[in-house]
Amino acid sequence: MQPEFWHERWSSNRIGFHRDAPLPLLVAHWPALDLAPDVRVFVPLCGKSLDMVWLTERGHRVLGVELSELAVRQFFEERGLRPAIHETSAGRHFVAGAYELIVGDAFALEADVLADCAAVYDRAALIALPPELRRMYAATAWRRLPAGCRGLLVTLDYPQAEKSGPPFSVAADEVHALLDRDWRIDAVERRDILANEPGFVADGVTALSTAVYRVVRRG
Ligand SMILES: C[S@@+](CC[C@H](N)C(=O)[O-])C[C@H]1O[C@@H](n2cnc3c(N)ncnc32)[C@H](O)[C@@H]1O
């Protein structure tokens, strides 16, 4: 999946993945991570997600990374924030309040950029990527997070043969195959959501569930 795919989605406003409220599964499962309020949360492939707003309302700081500058500019405009902008080798950083969003490639972020992220939140990031990019993503951004980092990973699971992604199906065995080396992984919830997703039903998908994993970076 080329960057142009995502740039085109943002420029034509075909962003069906964007939600106009925080994800209920985030709200339900984040508190059990028992993180200090002031920790920095890494939000890869962040789009302009309102989950970032929910996280900062908990007192957290957010480090997002997103390919689309349009998405990042919209995020700040929609909050009435005027970010300071600077460039580093990681990309173009937009900084305002508790937010730092980097317009850049998540796979290219070096460990020093992620070093003070004690938490991670992945919703519609791993599942946005085709199989070969999922492996690259696990071997770069996820591997470079510091020991002790903890967070949530939210996935979708459906018969991939019934529909092409994104979003892609990422079953539990793949989550483990990608991340077990570096992360302790506990499944905390699985919900059948087919009835809530008429688009999947219309495409002929016969089963759809979402899963939430609690993850802790091994030392
Ligand atoms: C399905 S959207 C999800 C956005 C957000 N997580 C949400 O829940 O609304 C995936 C996002 O990842 C971005 N993206 C794709 N590949 C990326 C990469 N290599 N680095 C940074 N962002 C990327 C896309 O531009 C898109 O905004």
PDB file of C-alpha atoms and ligand atoms in Angstrom:
ATOM      1  CA  MET A   1       0.000   0.000   0.000  1.00  0.00           C
ATOM      2  CA  GLN A   2       1.640   3.159  -1.224  1.00  0.00           C
ATOM      3  CA  PRO A   3       1.521   6.537   0.582  1.00  0.00           C
ATOM      4  CA  GLU A   4      -0.437   7.898  -2.410  1.00  0.00           C
ATOM      5  CA  PHE A   5      -3.332   5.624  -1.431  1.00  0.00           C
ATOM      6  CA  TRP A   6      -3.657   7.420   1.917  1.00  0.00           C
ATOM      7  CA  HIS A   7      -2.989  10.894   0.530  1.00  0.00           C
ATOM      8  CA  GLU A   8      -5.793  10.337  -1.962  1.00  0.00           C
ATOM      9  CA  ARG A   9      -8.129   9.135   0.806  1.00  0.00           C
ATOM     10  CA  TRP A  10      -7.483  12.286   2.815  1.00  0.00           C
ATOM     11  CA  SER A  11      -7.644  14.716  -0.123  1.00  0.00           C
ATOM     12  CA  SER A  12     -10.966  13.252  -1.284  1.00  0.00           C
ATOM     13  CA  ASN A  13     -12.239  13.056   2.300  1.00  0.00           C
ATOM     14  CA  ARG A  14     -12.876   9.299   2.039  1.00  0.00           C
ATOM     15  CA  ILE A  15     -12.061   8.736   5.690  1.00  0.00           C
ATOM     16  CA  GLY A  16     -14.708   6.264   6.814  1.00  0.00           C
ATOM     17  CA  PHE A  17     -12.244   5.041   9.457  1.00  0.00           C
ATOM     18  CA  HIS A  18     -12.479   8.380  11.295  1.00  0.00           C
ATOM     19  CA  ARG A  19     -14.891   8.341  14.232  1.00  0.00           C
ATOM     20  CA  ASP A  20     -16.627  11.375  15.657  1.00  0.00           C
ATOM     21  CA  ALA A  21     -16.265  10.140  19.245  1.00  0.00           C
ATOM     22  CA  PRO A  22     -13.607   8.301  21.232  1.00  0.00           C
ATOM     23  CA  LEU A  23     -13.597   4.535  20.761  1.00  0.00           C
ATOM     24  CA  PRO A  24     -15.672   2.927  23.558  1.00  0.00           C
ATOM     25  CA  LEU A  25     -13.111   0.110  23.812  1.00  0.00           C
ATOM     26  CA  LEU A  26     -10.408   2.690  24.578  1.00  0.00           C
ATOM     27  CA  VAL A  27     -12.560   4.278  27.248  1.00  0.00           C
ATOM     28  CA  ALA A  28     -13.365   0.843  28.723  1.00  0.00           C
ATOM     29  CA  HIS A  29      -9.862  -0.646  28.804  1.00  0.00           C
ATOM     30  CA  TRP A  30      -7.368   2.214  29.117  1.00  0.00           C
ATOM     31  CA  PRO A  31      -7.896   2.858  32.867  1.00  0.00           C
ATOM     32  CA  ALA A  32      -6.801  -0.712  33.735  1.00  0.00           C
ATOM     33  CA  LEU A  33      -3.341   0.065  32.337  1.00  0.00           C
ATOM     34  CA  ASP A  34      -2.961   2.209  35.432  1.00  0.00           C
ATOM     35  CA  LEU A  35      -0.652   4.732  33.797  1.00  0.00           C
ATOM     36  CA  ALA A  36       0.490   7.931  35.468  1.00  0.00           C
ATOM     37  CA  PRO A  37      -1.423  10.901  34.053  1.00  0.00           C
ATOM     38  CA  ASP A  38       1.605  12.678  32.601  1.00  0.00           C
ATOM     39  CA  VAL A  39       2.984   9.791  30.513  1.00  0.00           C
ATOM     40  CA  ARG A  40       3.502  10.255  26.811  1.00  0.00           C
ATOM     41  CA  VAL A  41       1.418   8.003  24.579  1.00  0.00           C
ATOM     42  CA  PHE A  42       2.634   6.985  21.126  1.00  0.00           C
ATOM     43  CA  VAL A  43      -0.254   6.957  18.640  1.00  0.00           C
ATOM     44  CA  PRO A  44       1.016   5.497  15.359  1.00  0.00           C
ATOM     45  CA  LEU A  45      -0.853   6.192  12.102  1.00  0.00           C
ATOM     46  CA  CYS A  46      -2.908   8.646  14.124  1.00  0.00           C
ATOM     47  CA  GLY A  47      -5.006  10.359  11.457  1.00  0.00           C
ATOM     48  CA  LYS A  48      -6.994  13.043  13.250  1.00  0.00           C
ATOM     49  CA  SER A  49      -8.399  10.606  15.784  1.00  0.00           C
ATOM     50  CA  LEU A  50     -10.459  11.934  18.670  1.00  0.00           C
ATOM     51  CA  ASP A  51      -8.950   9.146  20.742  1.00  0.00           C
ATOM     52  CA  MET A  52      -5.942  11.480  21.049  1.00  0.00           C
ATOM     53  CA  VAL A  53      -8.210  14.117  22.583  1.00  0.00           C
ATOM     54  CA  TRP A  54      -9.571  11.583  25.061  1.00  0.00           C
ATOM     55  CA  LEU A  55      -6.011  10.610  26.030  1.00  0.00           C
ATOM     56  CA  THR A  56      -4.975  14.219  26.674  1.00  0.00           C
ATOM     57  CA  GLU A  57      -8.141  14.751  28.704  1.00  0.00           C
ATOM     58  CA  ARG A  58      -6.804  11.984  30.983  1.00  0.00           C
ATOM     59  CA  GLY A  59      -3.687  14.147  31.463  1.00  0.00           C
ATOM     60  CA  HIS A  60      -1.489  12.269  29.002  1.00  0.00           C
ATOM     61  CA  ARG A  61       0.752  13.774  26.360  1.00  0.00           C
ATOM     62  CA  VAL A  62       0.450  12.378  22.831  1.00  0.00           C
ATOM     63  CA  LEU A  63       3.113  11.694  20.222  1.00  0.00           C
ATOM     64  CA  GLY A  64       1.370  10.887  16.945  1.00  0.00           C
ATOM     65  CA  VAL A  65       2.786  10.032  13.559  1.00  0.00           C
ATOM     66  CA  GLU A  66       0.798  10.353  10.375  1.00  0.00           C
ATOM     67  CA  LEU A  67       1.667  10.381   6.662  1.00  0.00           C
ATOM     68  CA  SER A  68      -0.948  12.956   5.753  1.00  0.00           C
ATOM     69  CA  GLU A  69      -0.197  16.583   6.550  1.00  0.00           C
ATOM     70  CA  LEU A  70      -3.804  17.357   5.663  1.00  0.00           C
ATOM     71  CA  ALA A  71      -4.972  15.070   8.479  1.00  0.00           C
ATOM     72  CA  VAL A  72      -2.628  16.679  10.983  1.00  0.00           C
ATOM     73  CA  ARG A  73      -3.586  20.221   9.977  1.00  0.00           C
ATOM     74  CA  GLN A  74      -7.274  19.315  10.234  1.00  0.00           C
ATOM     75  CA  PHE A  75      -6.714  17.850  13.699  1.00  0.00           C
ATOM     76  CA  PHE A  76      -5.322  21.130  15.036  1.00  0.00           C
ATOM     77  CA  GLU A  77      -7.778  23.353  13.124  1.00  0.00           C
ATOM     78  CA  GLU A  78     -10.718  21.389  14.482  1.00  0.00           C
ATOM     79  CA  ARG A  79      -9.420  21.928  18.041  1.00  0.00           C
ATOM     80  CA  GLY A  80      -8.839  25.668  17.429  1.00  0.00           C
ATOM     81  CA  LEU A  81      -5.117  25.119  18.130  1.00  0.00           C
ATOM     82  CA  ARG A  82      -2.287  26.879  16.295  1.00  0.00           C
ATOM     83  CA  PRO A  83       0.673  24.487  16.428  1.00  0.00           C
ATOM     84  CA  ALA A  84       4.317  25.481  16.285  1.00  0.00           C
ATOM     85  CA  ILE A  85       6.007  23.693  13.393  1.00  0.00           C
ATOM     86  CA  HIS A  86       9.571  22.448  13.110  1.00  0.00           C
ATOM     87  CA  GLU A  87      11.411  19.916  10.990  1.00  0.00           C
ATOM     88  CA  THR A  88      13.642  17.030  12.040  1.00  0.00           C
ATOM     89  CA  SER A  89      14.867  13.917  10.280  1.00  0.00           C
ATOM     90  CA  ALA A  90      11.645  12.218  11.500  1.00  0.00           C
ATOM     91  CA  GLY A  91       9.457  14.664   9.583  1.00  0.00           C
ATOM     92  CA  ARG A  92       7.495  17.858  10.170  1.00  0.00           C
ATOM     93  CA  HIS A  93       6.481  18.216  13.823  1.00  0.00           C
ATOM     94  CA  PHE A  94       3.293  20.066  14.780  1.00  0.00           C
ATOM     95  CA  VAL A  95       3.295  20.926  18.475  1.00  0.00           C
ATOM     96  CA  ALA A  96       0.503  22.490  20.550  1.00  0.00           C
ATOM     97  CA  GLY A  97      -0.439  21.883  24.167  1.00  0.00           C
ATOM     98  CA  ALA A  98      -0.137  18.182  24.987  1.00  0.00           C
ATOM     99  CA  TYR A  99       0.059  17.178  21.322  1.00  0.00           C
ATOM    100  CA  GLU A 100       3.074  16.548  19.140  1.00  0.00           C
ATOM    101  CA  LEU A 101       2.101  15.096  15.772  1.00  0.00           C
ATOM    102  CA  ILE A 102       4.811  14.222  13.281  1.00  0.00           C
ATOM    103  CA  VAL A 103       3.994  14.236   9.590  1.00  0.00           C
ATOM    104  CA  GLY A 104       6.186  11.356   8.550  1.00  0.00           C
ATOM    105  CA  ASP A 105       6.568   7.625   8.104  1.00  0.00           C
ATOM    106  CA  ALA A 106       5.979   5.538  11.244  1.00  0.00           C
ATOM    107  CA  PHE A 107       8.422   2.903   9.991  1.00  0.00           C
ATOM    108  CA  ALA A 108      11.220   5.480   9.880  1.00  0.00           C
ATOM    109  CA  LEU A 109      10.924   6.750  13.471  1.00  0.00           C
ATOM    110  CA  GLU A 110      14.118   6.029  15.365  1.00  0.00           C
ATOM    111  CA  ALA A 111      14.171   4.738  18.949  1.00  0.00           C
ATOM    112  CA  ASP A 112      15.341   8.098  20.314  1.00  0.00           C
ATOM    113  CA  VAL A 113      12.136   9.775  19.080  1.00  0.00           C
ATOM    114  CA  LEU A 114      10.064   7.153  20.923  1.00  0.00           C
ATOM    115  CA  ALA A 115      12.279   6.901  24.005  1.00  0.00           C
ATOM    116  CA  ASP A 116       9.960   8.706  26.429  1.00  0.00           C
ATOM    117  CA  CYS A 117       6.746   7.028  25.258  1.00  0.00           C
ATOM    118  CA  ALA A 118       5.680   4.952  28.253  1.00  0.00           C
ATOM    119  CA  ALA A 119       2.464   4.012  26.477  1.00  0.00           C
ATOM    120  CA  VAL A 120       1.169   3.077  23.037  1.00  0.00           C
ATOM    121  CA  TYR A 121      -2.288   3.061  21.477  1.00  0.00           C
ATOM    122  CA  ASP A 122      -2.916   1.368  18.136  1.00  0.00           C
ATOM    123  CA  ARG A 123      -6.394   1.621  16.679  1.00  0.00           C
ATOM    124  CA  ALA A 124      -6.810   1.189  12.914  1.00  0.00           C
ATOM    125  CA  ALA A 125      -3.033   1.251  12.446  1.00  0.00           C
ATOM    126  CA  LEU A 126      -1.856  -2.383  12.327  1.00  0.00           C
ATOM    127  CA  ILE A 127      -5.083  -3.341  10.540  1.00  0.00           C
ATOM    128  CA  ALA A 128      -4.620  -0.519   8.013  1.00  0.00           C
ATOM    129  CA  LEU A 129      -1.571  -2.292   6.598  1.00  0.00           C
ATOM    130  CA  PRO A 130      -1.254  -5.267   4.219  1.00  0.00           C
ATOM    131  CA  PRO A 131       0.693  -8.311   5.491  1.00  0.00           C
ATOM    132  CA  GLU A 132       4.194  -7.320   4.376  1.00  0.00           C
ATOM    133  CA  LEU A 133       3.831  -3.817   5.849  1.00  0.00           C
ATOM    134  CA  ARG A 134       2.458  -5.270   9.091  1.00  0.00           C
ATOM    135  CA  ARG A 135       5.706  -7.212   9.459  1.00  0.00           C
ATOM    136  CA  MET A 136       7.726  -4.058   8.731  1.00  0.00           C
ATOM    137  CA  TYR A 137       5.630  -2.055  11.199  1.00  0.00           C
ATOM    138  CA  ALA A 138       6.194  -4.629  13.977  1.00  0.00           C
ATOM    139  CA  ALA A 139       9.927  -4.700  13.247  1.00  0.00           C
ATOM    140  CA  THR A 140      10.308  -0.901  13.302  1.00  0.00           C
ATOM    141  CA  ALA A 141       7.907   1.316  15.267  1.00  0.00           C
ATOM    142  CA  TRP A 142       6.790  -1.393  17.714  1.00  0.00           C
ATOM    143  CA  ARG A 143      10.273  -2.822  18.246  1.00  0.00           C
ATOM    144  CA  ARG A 144      11.736   0.640  18.916  1.00  0.00           C
ATOM    145  CA  LEU A 145       9.412   1.464  21.813  1.00  0.00           C
ATOM    146  CA  PRO A 146      11.161   1.382  25.197  1.00  0.00           C
ATOM    147  CA  ALA A 147      11.105  -1.468  27.725  1.00  0.00           C
ATOM    148  CA  GLY A 148       8.107  -1.300  30.050  1.00  0.00           C
ATOM    149  CA  CYS A 149       5.965   0.608  27.537  1.00  0.00           C
ATOM    150  CA  ARG A 150       2.346  -0.593  27.779  1.00  0.00           C
ATOM    151  CA  GLY A 151      -0.852   0.031  25.966  1.00  0.00           C
ATOM    152  CA  LEU A 152      -3.694  -1.235  23.862  1.00  0.00           C
ATOM    153  CA  LEU A 153      -3.881  -2.741  20.390  1.00  0.00           C
ATOM    154  CA  VAL A 154      -7.309  -2.919  18.732  1.00  0.00           C
ATOM    155  CA  THR A 155      -7.802  -5.248  15.767  1.00  0.00           C
ATOM    156  CA  LEU A 156     -10.494  -6.601  13.453  1.00  0.00           C
ATOM    157  CA  ASP A 157     -10.964 -10.253  12.597  1.00  0.00           C
ATOM    158  CA  TYR A 158     -13.083 -11.452   9.664  1.00  0.00           C
ATOM    159  CA  PRO A 159     -12.724 -13.979   6.820  1.00  0.00           C
ATOM    160  CA  GLN A 160     -10.199 -12.119   4.649  1.00  0.00           C
ATOM    161  CA  ALA A 161     -11.325 -14.018   1.546  1.00  0.00           C
ATOM    162  CA  GLU A 162     -14.742 -12.334   1.807  1.00  0.00           C
ATOM    163  CA  LYS A 163     -13.415  -8.762   1.459  1.00  0.00           C
ATOM    164  CA  SER A 164     -10.193  -7.007   0.621  1.00  0.00           C
ATOM    165  CA  GLY A 165      -8.636  -4.511   3.029  1.00  0.00           C
ATOM    166  CA  PRO A 166      -8.027  -2.010   4.362  1.00  0.00           C
ATOM    167  CA  PRO A 167      -9.064  -2.531   7.028  1.00  0.00           C
ATOM    168  CA  PHE A 168      -7.393  -5.935   7.019  1.00  0.00           C
ATOM    169  CA  SER A 169      -8.218  -8.880   9.210  1.00  0.00           C
ATOM    170  CA  VAL A 170      -5.499  -9.563  11.782  1.00  0.00           C
ATOM    171  CA  ALA A 171      -6.275 -12.654  13.841  1.00  0.00           C
ATOM    172  CA  ALA A 172      -4.860 -13.388  17.291  1.00  0.00           C
ATOM    173  CA  ASP A 173      -2.255 -15.833  15.998  1.00  0.00           C
ATOM    174  CA  GLU A 174      -0.829 -13.134  13.723  1.00  0.00           C
ATOM    175  CA  VAL A 175      -0.753 -10.586  16.560  1.00  0.00           C
ATOM    176  CA  HIS A 176       1.327 -13.078  18.531  1.00  0.00           C
ATOM    177  CA  ALA A 177       3.544 -13.967  15.567  1.00  0.00           C
ATOM    178  CA  LEU A 178       4.290 -10.269  14.981  1.00  0.00           C
ATOM    179  CA  LEU A 179       4.793  -9.092  18.534  1.00  0.00           C
ATOM    180  CA  ASP A 180       5.550 -12.006  20.903  1.00  0.00           C
ATOM    181  CA  ARG A 181       9.285 -11.549  20.580  1.00  0.00           C
ATOM    182  CA  ASP A 182       9.168  -8.050  22.088  1.00  0.00           C
ATOM    183  CA  TRP A 183       5.815  -7.818  23.860  1.00  0.00           C
ATOM    184  CA  ARG A 184       3.733  -9.622  26.450  1.00  0.00           C
ATOM    185  CA  ILE A 185       0.237  -9.791  24.998  1.00  0.00           C
ATOM    186  CA  ASP A 186      -3.070 -10.427  26.769  1.00  0.00           C
ATOM    187  CA  ALA A 187      -6.399 -10.492  24.976  1.00  0.00           C
ATOM    188  CA  VAL A 188      -8.785  -8.464  27.127  1.00  0.00           C
ATOM    189  CA  GLU A 189     -11.949  -8.332  25.013  1.00  0.00           C
ATOM    190  CA  ARG A 190     -13.440  -9.695  21.819  1.00  0.00           C
ATOM    191  CA  ARG A 191     -16.749  -8.334  20.518  1.00  0.00           C
ATOM    192  CA  ASP A 192     -18.913  -9.492  17.625  1.00  0.00           C
ATOM    193  CA  ILE A 193     -19.593  -6.248  15.716  1.00  0.00           C
ATOM    194  CA  LEU A 194     -21.024  -7.487  12.408  1.00  0.00           C
ATOM    195  CA  ALA A 195     -24.472  -6.075  13.164  1.00  0.00           C
ATOM    196  CA  ASN A 196     -22.934  -2.600  13.660  1.00  0.00           C
ATOM    197  CA  GLU A 197     -21.073  -2.630  10.335  1.00  0.00           C
ATOM    198  CA  PRO A 198     -23.560  -2.593   7.449  1.00  0.00           C
ATOM    199  CA  GLY A 199     -20.720  -1.941   4.983  1.00  0.00           C
ATOM    200  CA  PHE A 200     -19.157  -5.293   5.814  1.00  0.00           C
ATOM    201  CA  VAL A 201     -22.544  -7.030   5.594  1.00  0.00           C
ATOM    202  CA  ALA A 202     -23.171  -5.429   2.194  1.00  0.00           C
ATOM    203  CA  ASP A 203     -19.788  -6.741   1.011  1.00  0.00           C
ATOM    204  CA  GLY A 204     -20.855 -10.274   1.973  1.00  0.00           C
ATOM    205  CA  VAL A 205     -18.764 -10.619   5.124  1.00  0.00           C
ATOM    206  CA  THR A 206     -20.286 -13.334   7.324  1.00  0.00           C
ATOM    207  CA  ALA A 207     -18.413 -12.766  10.607  1.00  0.00           C
ATOM    208  CA  LEU A 208     -16.679  -9.727  12.087  1.00  0.00           C
ATOM    209  CA  SER A 209     -15.224  -9.184  15.508  1.00  0.00           C
ATOM    210  CA  THR A 210     -12.997  -6.627  17.128  1.00  0.00           C
ATOM    211  CA  ALA A 211     -10.383  -7.588  19.681  1.00  0.00           C
ATOM    212  CA  VAL A 212      -8.488  -5.578  22.273  1.00  0.00           C
ATOM    213  CA  TYR A 213      -5.044  -6.652  23.455  1.00  0.00           C
ATOM    214  CA  ARG A 214      -3.160  -5.303  26.399  1.00  0.00           C
ATOM    215  CA  VAL A 215       0.534  -5.149  25.504  1.00  0.00           C
ATOM    216  CA  VAL A 216       3.643  -4.655  27.644  1.00  0.00           C
ATOM    217  CA  ARG A 217       7.105  -4.192  26.117  1.00  0.00           C
ATOM    218  CA  ARG A 218       9.548  -6.747  27.456  1.00  0.00           C
ATOM    219  CA  GLY A 219      12.753  -5.468  29.015  1.00  0.00           C
TER     220      GLY A 219
HETATM  221  C1  LIG B   1      -7.185   3.649   8.821  1.00  0.00           C
HETATM  222  S1  LIG B   1      -6.444   5.195   9.159  1.00  0.00           S
HETATM  223  C2  LIG B   1      -6.599   5.253  10.931  1.00  0.00           C
HETATM  224  C3  LIG B   1      -6.309   6.598  11.528  1.00  0.00           C
HETATM  225  C4  LIG B   1      -6.491   6.643  13.058  1.00  0.00           C
HETATM  226  N1  LIG B   1      -5.690   5.661  13.750  1.00  0.00           N
HETATM  227  C5  LIG B   1      -7.927   6.506  13.450  1.00  0.00           C
HETATM  228  O1  LIG B   1      -8.247   5.629  14.261  1.00  0.00           O
HETATM  229  O2  LIG B   1      -8.763   7.303  12.957  1.00  0.00           O
HETATM  230  C6  LIG B   1      -4.730   4.860   8.890  1.00  0.00           C
HETATM  231  C7  LIG B   1      -3.882   6.104   8.835  1.00  0.00           C
HETATM  232  O3  LIG B   1      -2.521   5.734   8.736  1.00  0.00           O
HETATM  233  C8  LIG B   1      -1.839   6.660   7.922  1.00  0.00           C
HETATM  234  N2  LIG B   1      -0.621   5.953   7.476  1.00  0.00           N
HETATM  235  C9  LIG B   1      -0.542   4.921   6.619  1.00  0.00           C
HETATM  236  N3  LIG B   1       0.716   4.482   6.515  1.00  0.00           N
HETATM  237  C10 LIG B   1       1.478   5.247   7.349  1.00  0.00           C
HETATM  238  C11 LIG B   1       2.862   5.282   7.688  1.00  0.00           C
HETATM  239  N4  LIG B   1       3.732   4.434   7.150  1.00  0.00           N
HETATM  240  N5  LIG B   1       3.274   6.201   8.592  1.00  0.00           N
HETATM  241  C12 LIG B   1       2.399   7.083   9.148  1.00  0.00           C
HETATM  242  N6  LIG B   1       1.078   7.092   8.856  1.00  0.00           N
HETATM  243  C13 LIG B   1       0.619   6.196   7.967  1.00  0.00           C
HETATM  244  C14 LIG B   1      -2.853   7.011   6.856  1.00  0.00           C
HETATM  245  O4  LIG B   1      -2.599   8.248   6.228  1.00  0.00           O
HETATM  246  C15 LIG B   1      -4.155   7.014   7.652  1.00  0.00           C
HETATM  247  O5  LIG B   1      -4.468   8.300   8.125  1.00  0.00           O
END
